[in-house]
Short mmCIF file of C-alpha atoms in Angstrom, two decimals:
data_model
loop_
_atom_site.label_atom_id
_atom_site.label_comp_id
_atom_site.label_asym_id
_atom_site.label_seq_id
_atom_site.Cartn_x
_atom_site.Cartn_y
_atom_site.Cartn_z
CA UNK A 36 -23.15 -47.72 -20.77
CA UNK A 37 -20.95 -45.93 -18.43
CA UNK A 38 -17.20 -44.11 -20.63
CA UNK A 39 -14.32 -45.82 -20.18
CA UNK A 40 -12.19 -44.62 -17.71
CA UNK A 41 -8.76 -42.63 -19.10
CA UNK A 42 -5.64 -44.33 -18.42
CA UNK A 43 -3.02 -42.50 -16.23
CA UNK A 44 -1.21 -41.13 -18.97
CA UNK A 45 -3.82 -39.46 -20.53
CA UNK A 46 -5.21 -38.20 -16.77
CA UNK A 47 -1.97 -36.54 -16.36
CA UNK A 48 -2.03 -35.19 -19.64
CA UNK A 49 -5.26 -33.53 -18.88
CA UNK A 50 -4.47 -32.45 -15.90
CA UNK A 51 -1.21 -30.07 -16.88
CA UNK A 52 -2.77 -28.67 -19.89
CA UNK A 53 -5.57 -27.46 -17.19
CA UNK A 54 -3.35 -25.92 -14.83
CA UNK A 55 -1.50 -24.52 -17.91
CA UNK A 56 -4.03 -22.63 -19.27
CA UNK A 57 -5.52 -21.60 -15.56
CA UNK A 58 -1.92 -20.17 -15.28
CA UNK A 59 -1.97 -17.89 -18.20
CA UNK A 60 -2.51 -14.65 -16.64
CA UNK A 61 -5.12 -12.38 -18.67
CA UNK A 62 -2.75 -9.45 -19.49
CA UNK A 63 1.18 -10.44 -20.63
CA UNK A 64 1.65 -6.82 -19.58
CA UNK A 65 5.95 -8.22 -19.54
CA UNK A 66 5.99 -8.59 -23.28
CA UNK A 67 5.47 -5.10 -24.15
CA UNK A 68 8.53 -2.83 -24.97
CA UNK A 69 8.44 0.33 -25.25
CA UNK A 70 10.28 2.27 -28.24
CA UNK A 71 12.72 4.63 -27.58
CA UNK A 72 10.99 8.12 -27.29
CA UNK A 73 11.18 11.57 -26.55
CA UNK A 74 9.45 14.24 -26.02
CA UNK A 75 6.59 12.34 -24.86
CA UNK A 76 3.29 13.60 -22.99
CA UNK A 77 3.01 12.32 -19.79
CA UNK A 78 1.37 12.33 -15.82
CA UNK A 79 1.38 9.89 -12.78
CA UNK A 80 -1.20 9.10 -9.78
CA UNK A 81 1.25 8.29 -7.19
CA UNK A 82 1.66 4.36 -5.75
CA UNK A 83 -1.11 3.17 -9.04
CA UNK A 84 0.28 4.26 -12.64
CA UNK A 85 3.15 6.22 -14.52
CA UNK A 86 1.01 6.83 -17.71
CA UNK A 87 3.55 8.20 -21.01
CA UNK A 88 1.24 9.21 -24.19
CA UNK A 89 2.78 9.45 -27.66
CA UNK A 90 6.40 10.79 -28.86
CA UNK A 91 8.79 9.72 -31.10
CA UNK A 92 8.00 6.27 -29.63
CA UNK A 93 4.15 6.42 -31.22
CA UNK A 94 3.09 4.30 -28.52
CA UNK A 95 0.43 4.78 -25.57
CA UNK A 96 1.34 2.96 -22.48
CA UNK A 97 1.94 3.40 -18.41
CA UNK A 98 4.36 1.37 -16.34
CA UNK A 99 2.68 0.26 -13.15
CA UNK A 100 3.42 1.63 -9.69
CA UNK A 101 1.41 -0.17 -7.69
CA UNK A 102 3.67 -3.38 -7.60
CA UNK A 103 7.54 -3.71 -7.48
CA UNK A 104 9.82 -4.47 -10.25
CA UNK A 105 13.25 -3.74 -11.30
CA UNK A 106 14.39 -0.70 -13.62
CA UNK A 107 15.97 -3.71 -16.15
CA UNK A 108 12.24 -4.88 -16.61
CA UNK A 109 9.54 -2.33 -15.20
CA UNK A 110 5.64 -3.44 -15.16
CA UNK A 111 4.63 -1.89 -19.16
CA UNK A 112 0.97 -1.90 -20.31
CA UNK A 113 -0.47 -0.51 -23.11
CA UNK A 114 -3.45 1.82 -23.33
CA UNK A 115 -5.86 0.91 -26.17
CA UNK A 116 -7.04 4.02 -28.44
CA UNK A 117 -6.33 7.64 -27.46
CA UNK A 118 -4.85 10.25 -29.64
CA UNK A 119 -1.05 10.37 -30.78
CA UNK A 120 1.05 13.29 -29.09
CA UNK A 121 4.10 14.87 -29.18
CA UNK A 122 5.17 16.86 -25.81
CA UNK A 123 1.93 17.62 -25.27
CA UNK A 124 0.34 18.90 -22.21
CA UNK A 125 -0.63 16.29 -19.66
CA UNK A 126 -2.40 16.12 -16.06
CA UNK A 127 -4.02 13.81 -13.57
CA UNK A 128 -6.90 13.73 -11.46
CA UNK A 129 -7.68 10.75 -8.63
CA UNK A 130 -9.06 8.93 -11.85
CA UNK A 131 -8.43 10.24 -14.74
CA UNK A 132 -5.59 11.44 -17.25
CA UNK A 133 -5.79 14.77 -19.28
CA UNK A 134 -4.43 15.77 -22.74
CA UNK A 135 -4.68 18.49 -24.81
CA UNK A 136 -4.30 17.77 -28.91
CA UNK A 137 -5.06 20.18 -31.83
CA UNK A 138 -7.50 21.84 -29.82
CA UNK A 139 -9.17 18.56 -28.45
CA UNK A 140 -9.66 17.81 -24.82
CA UNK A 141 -9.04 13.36 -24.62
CA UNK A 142 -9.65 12.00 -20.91
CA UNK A 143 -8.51 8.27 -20.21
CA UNK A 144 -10.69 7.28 -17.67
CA UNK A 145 -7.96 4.92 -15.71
CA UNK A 146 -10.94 2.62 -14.12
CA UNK A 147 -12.74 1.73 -16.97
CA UNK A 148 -9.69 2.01 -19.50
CA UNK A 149 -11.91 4.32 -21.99
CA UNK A 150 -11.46 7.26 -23.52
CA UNK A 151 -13.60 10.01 -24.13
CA UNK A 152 -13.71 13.55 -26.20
CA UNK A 153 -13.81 17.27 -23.97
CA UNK A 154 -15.07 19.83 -26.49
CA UNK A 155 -13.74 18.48 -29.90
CA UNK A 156 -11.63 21.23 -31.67
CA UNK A 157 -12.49 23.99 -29.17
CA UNK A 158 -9.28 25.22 -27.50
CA UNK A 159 -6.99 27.59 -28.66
CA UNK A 160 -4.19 27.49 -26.85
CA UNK A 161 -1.54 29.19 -28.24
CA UNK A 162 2.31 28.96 -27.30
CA UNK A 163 5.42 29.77 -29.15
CA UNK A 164 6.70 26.40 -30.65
CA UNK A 165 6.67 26.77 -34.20
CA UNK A 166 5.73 24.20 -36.64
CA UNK A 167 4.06 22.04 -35.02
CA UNK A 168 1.04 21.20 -32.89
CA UNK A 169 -0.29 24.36 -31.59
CA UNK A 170 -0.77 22.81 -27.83
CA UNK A 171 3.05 21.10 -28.15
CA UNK A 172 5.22 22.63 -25.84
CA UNK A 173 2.70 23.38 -23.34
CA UNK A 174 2.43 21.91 -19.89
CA UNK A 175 -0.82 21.54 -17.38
CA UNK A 176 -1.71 20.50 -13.83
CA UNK A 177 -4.63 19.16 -12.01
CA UNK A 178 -5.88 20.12 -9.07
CA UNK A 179 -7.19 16.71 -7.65
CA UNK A 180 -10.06 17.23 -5.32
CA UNK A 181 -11.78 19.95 -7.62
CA UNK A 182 -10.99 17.83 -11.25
CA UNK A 183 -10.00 21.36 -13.00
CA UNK A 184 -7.08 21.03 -15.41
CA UNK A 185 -5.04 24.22 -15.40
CA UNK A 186 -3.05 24.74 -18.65
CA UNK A 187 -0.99 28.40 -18.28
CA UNK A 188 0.70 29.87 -21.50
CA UNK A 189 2.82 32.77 -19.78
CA UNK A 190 4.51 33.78 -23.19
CA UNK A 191 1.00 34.91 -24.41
CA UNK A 192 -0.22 35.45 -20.62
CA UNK A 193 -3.46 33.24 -20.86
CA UNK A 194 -4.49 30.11 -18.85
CA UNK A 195 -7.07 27.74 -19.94
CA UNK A 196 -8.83 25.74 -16.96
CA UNK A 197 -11.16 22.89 -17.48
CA UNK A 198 -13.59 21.33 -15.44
CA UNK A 199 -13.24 17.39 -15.86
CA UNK A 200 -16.19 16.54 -14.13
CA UNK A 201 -18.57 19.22 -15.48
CA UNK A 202 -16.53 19.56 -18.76
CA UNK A 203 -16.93 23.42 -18.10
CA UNK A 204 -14.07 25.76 -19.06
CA UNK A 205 -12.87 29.24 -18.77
CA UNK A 206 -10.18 31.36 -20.03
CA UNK A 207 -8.13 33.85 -17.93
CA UNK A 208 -5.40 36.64 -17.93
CA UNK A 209 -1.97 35.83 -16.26
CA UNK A 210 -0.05 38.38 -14.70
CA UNK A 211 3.21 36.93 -15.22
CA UNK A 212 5.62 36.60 -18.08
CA UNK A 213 8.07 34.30 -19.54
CA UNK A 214 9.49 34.42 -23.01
CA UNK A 215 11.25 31.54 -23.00
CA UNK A 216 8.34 29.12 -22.15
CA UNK A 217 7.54 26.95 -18.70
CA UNK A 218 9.61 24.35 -17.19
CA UNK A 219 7.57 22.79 -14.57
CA UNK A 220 4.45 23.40 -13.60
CA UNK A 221 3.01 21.01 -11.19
CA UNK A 222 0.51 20.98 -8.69
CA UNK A 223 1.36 20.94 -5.23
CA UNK A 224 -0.95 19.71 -2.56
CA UNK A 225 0.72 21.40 0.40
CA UNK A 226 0.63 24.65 -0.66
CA UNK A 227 -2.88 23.88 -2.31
CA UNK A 228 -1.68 25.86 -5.63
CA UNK A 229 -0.47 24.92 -9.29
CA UNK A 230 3.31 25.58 -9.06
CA UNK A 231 4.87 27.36 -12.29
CA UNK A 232 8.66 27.72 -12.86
CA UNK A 233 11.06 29.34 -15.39
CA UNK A 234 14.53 29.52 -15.16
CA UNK A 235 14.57 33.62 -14.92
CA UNK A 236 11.83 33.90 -12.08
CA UNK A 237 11.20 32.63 -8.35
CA UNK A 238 8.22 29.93 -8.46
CA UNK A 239 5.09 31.05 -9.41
CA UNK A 240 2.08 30.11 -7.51
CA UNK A 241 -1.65 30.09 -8.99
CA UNK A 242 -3.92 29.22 -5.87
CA UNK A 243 -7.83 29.11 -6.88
CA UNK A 244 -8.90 29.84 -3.80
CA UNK A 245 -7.48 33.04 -3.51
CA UNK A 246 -9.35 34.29 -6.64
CA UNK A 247 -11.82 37.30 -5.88
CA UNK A 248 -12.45 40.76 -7.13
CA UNK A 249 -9.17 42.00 -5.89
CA UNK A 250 -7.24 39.33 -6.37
CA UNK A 251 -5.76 36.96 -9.76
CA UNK A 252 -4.74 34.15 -7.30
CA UNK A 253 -0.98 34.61 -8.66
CA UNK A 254 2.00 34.92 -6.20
CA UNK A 255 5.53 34.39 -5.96
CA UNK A 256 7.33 31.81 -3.47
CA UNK A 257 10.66 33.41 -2.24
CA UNK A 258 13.36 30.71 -1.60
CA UNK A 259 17.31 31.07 -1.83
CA UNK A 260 18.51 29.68 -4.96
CA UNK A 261 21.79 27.86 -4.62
CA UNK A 262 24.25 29.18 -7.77
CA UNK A 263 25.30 25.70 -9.02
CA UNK A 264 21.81 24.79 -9.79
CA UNK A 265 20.80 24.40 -13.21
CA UNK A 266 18.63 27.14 -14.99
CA UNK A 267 17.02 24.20 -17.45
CA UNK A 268 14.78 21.40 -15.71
CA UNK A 269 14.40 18.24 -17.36
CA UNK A 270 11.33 18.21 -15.22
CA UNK A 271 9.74 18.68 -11.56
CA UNK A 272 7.45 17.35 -9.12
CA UNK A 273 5.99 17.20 -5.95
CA UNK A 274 6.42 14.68 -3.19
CA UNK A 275 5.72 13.48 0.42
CA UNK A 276 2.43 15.61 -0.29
CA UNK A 277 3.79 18.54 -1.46
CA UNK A 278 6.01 19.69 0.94
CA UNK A 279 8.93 19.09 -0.85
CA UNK A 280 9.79 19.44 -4.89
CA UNK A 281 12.18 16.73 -6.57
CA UNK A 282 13.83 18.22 -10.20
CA UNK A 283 16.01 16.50 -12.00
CA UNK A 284 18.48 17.95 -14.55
CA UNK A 285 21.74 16.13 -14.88
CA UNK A 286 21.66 15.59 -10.81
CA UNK A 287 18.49 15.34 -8.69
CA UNK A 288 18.16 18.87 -6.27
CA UNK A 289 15.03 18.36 -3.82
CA UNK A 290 13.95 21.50 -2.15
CA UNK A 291 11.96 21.65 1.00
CA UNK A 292 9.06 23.80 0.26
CA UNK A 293 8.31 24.22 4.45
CA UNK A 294 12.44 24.86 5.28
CA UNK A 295 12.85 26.47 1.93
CA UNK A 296 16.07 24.79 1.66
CA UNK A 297 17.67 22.51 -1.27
CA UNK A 298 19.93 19.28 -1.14
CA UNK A 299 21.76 17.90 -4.32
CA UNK A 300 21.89 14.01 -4.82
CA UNK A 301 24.88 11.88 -6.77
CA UNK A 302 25.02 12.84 -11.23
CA UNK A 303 21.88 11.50 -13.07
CA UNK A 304 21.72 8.45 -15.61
CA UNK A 305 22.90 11.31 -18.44
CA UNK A 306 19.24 12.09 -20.01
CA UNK A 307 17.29 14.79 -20.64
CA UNK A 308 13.67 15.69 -22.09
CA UNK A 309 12.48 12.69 -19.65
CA UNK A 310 9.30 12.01 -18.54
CA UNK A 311 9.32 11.95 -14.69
CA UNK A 312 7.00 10.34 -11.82
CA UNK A 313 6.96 10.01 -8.01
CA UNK A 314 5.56 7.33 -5.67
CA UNK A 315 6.35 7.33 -1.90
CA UNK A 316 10.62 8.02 -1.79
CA UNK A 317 11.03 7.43 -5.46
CA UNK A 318 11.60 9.53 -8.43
CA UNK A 319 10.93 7.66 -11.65
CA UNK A 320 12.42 8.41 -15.23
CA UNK A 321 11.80 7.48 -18.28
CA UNK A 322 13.23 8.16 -21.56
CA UNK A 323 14.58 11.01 -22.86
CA UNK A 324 17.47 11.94 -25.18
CA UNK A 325 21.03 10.95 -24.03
CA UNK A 326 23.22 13.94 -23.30
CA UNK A 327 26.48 12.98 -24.97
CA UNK A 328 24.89 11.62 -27.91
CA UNK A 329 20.87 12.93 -28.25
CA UNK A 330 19.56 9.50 -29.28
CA UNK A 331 16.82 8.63 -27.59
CA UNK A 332 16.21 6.52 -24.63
CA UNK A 333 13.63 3.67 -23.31
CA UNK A 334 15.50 2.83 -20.19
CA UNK A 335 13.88 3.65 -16.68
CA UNK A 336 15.69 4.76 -13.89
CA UNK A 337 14.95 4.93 -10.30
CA UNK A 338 15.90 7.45 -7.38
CA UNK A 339 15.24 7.22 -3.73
CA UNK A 340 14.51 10.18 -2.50
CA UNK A 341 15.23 9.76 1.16
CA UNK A 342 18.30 7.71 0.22
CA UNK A 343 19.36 10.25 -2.17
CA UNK A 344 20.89 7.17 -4.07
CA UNK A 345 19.87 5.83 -7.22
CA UNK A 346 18.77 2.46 -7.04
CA UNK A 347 17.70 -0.58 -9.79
CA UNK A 348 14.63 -1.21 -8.40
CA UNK A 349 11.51 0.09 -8.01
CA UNK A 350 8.99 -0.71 -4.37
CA UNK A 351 5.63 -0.42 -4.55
CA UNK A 352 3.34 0.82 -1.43
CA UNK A 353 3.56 -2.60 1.22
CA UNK A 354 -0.01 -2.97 0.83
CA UNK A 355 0.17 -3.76 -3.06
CA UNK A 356 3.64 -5.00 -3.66
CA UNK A 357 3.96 -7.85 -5.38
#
């Protein structure tokens, strides 16, 4: 006996709840928030992922770079597992993020979405933050084709380097001091050399391949240094490849690393202790403590670079913008 045929009602019935449910994308990455947070740990792999681990906020998560959105709803996802930070250091490869906790090397593999261990409770990096963590405080950069993490100390004058794809590790000397801590440290691609920057010395260059017998690798980069620019970055980083750096304090300076020359943009969005990112033109922030009143922030904010105008919304590379 052949089944009755459904009536038109039902048909169309049938037919929405189908497209319904074909419609329902796999990952509501929209409906997650993040909590306001500060100091958080965090790294970026320009045009694909902003990733911020930990802080106040408790929450692992990156906000996507490789399609457009506005700064009054950016592109959140969270990142399942992984351990809980607070300002500690953080670096990325091509593939993969780095973070140092209690001695424990964790690598989020941002392919596959898994985590995995580096040498469980093995480093001892020391820096002068009481209190707390011993790794809080400190800062690291990748080097990108190589996969070696570079995390410098220069109040104790140590640097721990480790091998991501070998998991191999070595400790070093450093020739320079600071006893007030690191603000940036970043690595640039241009000048092919981890960039390291306090507010009482020139920037500080660590370039591997100038390692030998006679030589630590360590330099100094000689630039003029304008007198109304703050001593105290909220954070640095590299962009168009290096050859020029982007901080941002309570204004955004950009200096040409080739020209060795620096132009200030318009007054920031009033934060500090932010967690910053490029992709193509744009500097990305997020978070932070508000200057006027230190409560934290979960806003994002958004500066173009060549502009040298902040904007509201964020463009992706033209090849993934959606």
């Amino acid at each position: 006996m052949l089944p009755s045929p459904l009536s038109p009602t039902t048909s169309t019935f049938l037919a929405v709840t189908l497209l319904s449910l074909l419609s329902v994308p796999p990952v509501l990455a929209h409906e997650f928030r993040p909590a306001p947070n500060h100091p958080a740990c965090s790294a970026f792999i320009e045009d694909q992922g902003f990733y911020i681990l930990g802080g106040r906020g408790d929450k692992n998560f990156m906000i996507d770079l490789s399609v457009s959105w506005n700064t009054s709803k950016p592109v959140f996802k969270t990142l399942q597992g992984g351990p809980k930070t607070m300002g500690n250091p953080c670096a990325t490869t091509n593939d993969e993020l780095f973070t140092l906790v209690e001695g424990t090397g964790h690598v989020y593999n941002v392919n596959s979405g898994s985590w995995r261990v580096v040498h469980n409770n093995h480093f001892d990096l020391e820096t002068s933050i009481p209190g707390g963590d011993a790794d809080e405080g400190a800062k690291a950069a990748a080097d990108p084709k190589t996969g070696i993490v570079y995390l410098p100390d220069l109040s104790f004058r140590k640097m721990l380097s480790v091998n991501l794809r070998t998991n191999a590790y070595n400790r070093t000397d450093v020739k320079i001091y600071a006893d007030e801590g690191i603000q940036v440290v970043a690595w640039n691609s241009h000048l092919k050399s981890m960039v390291v920057e306090h507010a009482l010395y020139p920037m500080n260059l660590f370039t591997p391949s100038k390692v030998s017998k006679s030589s630590t690798g360590w330099s100094k980069l000689e630039f003029p240094r304008p007198q109304d620019i703050p001593t105290n970055w909220a954070c640095g980083v590299p962009a168009h490849g290096g050859t020029k750096m982007v901080y941002y304090a309570e204004w955004v300076y950009v200096l040409d690393v080739v020209k060795k020359t620096w132009t200030r943009g318009p007054p920031g969005p009033g934060v500090w202790i932010t967690s910053c990112a490029v992709s193509g033109d744009q500097l990305i922030l997020w978070g932070g403590l508000a200057f006027e009143t230190s409560t934290a922030s979960n806003k994002t904010y958004v500066f173009n670079i060549k502009t040298m105008k902040w904007t509201s919304r964020y463009i992706a590379p033209p090849s993934k913008s959606a």
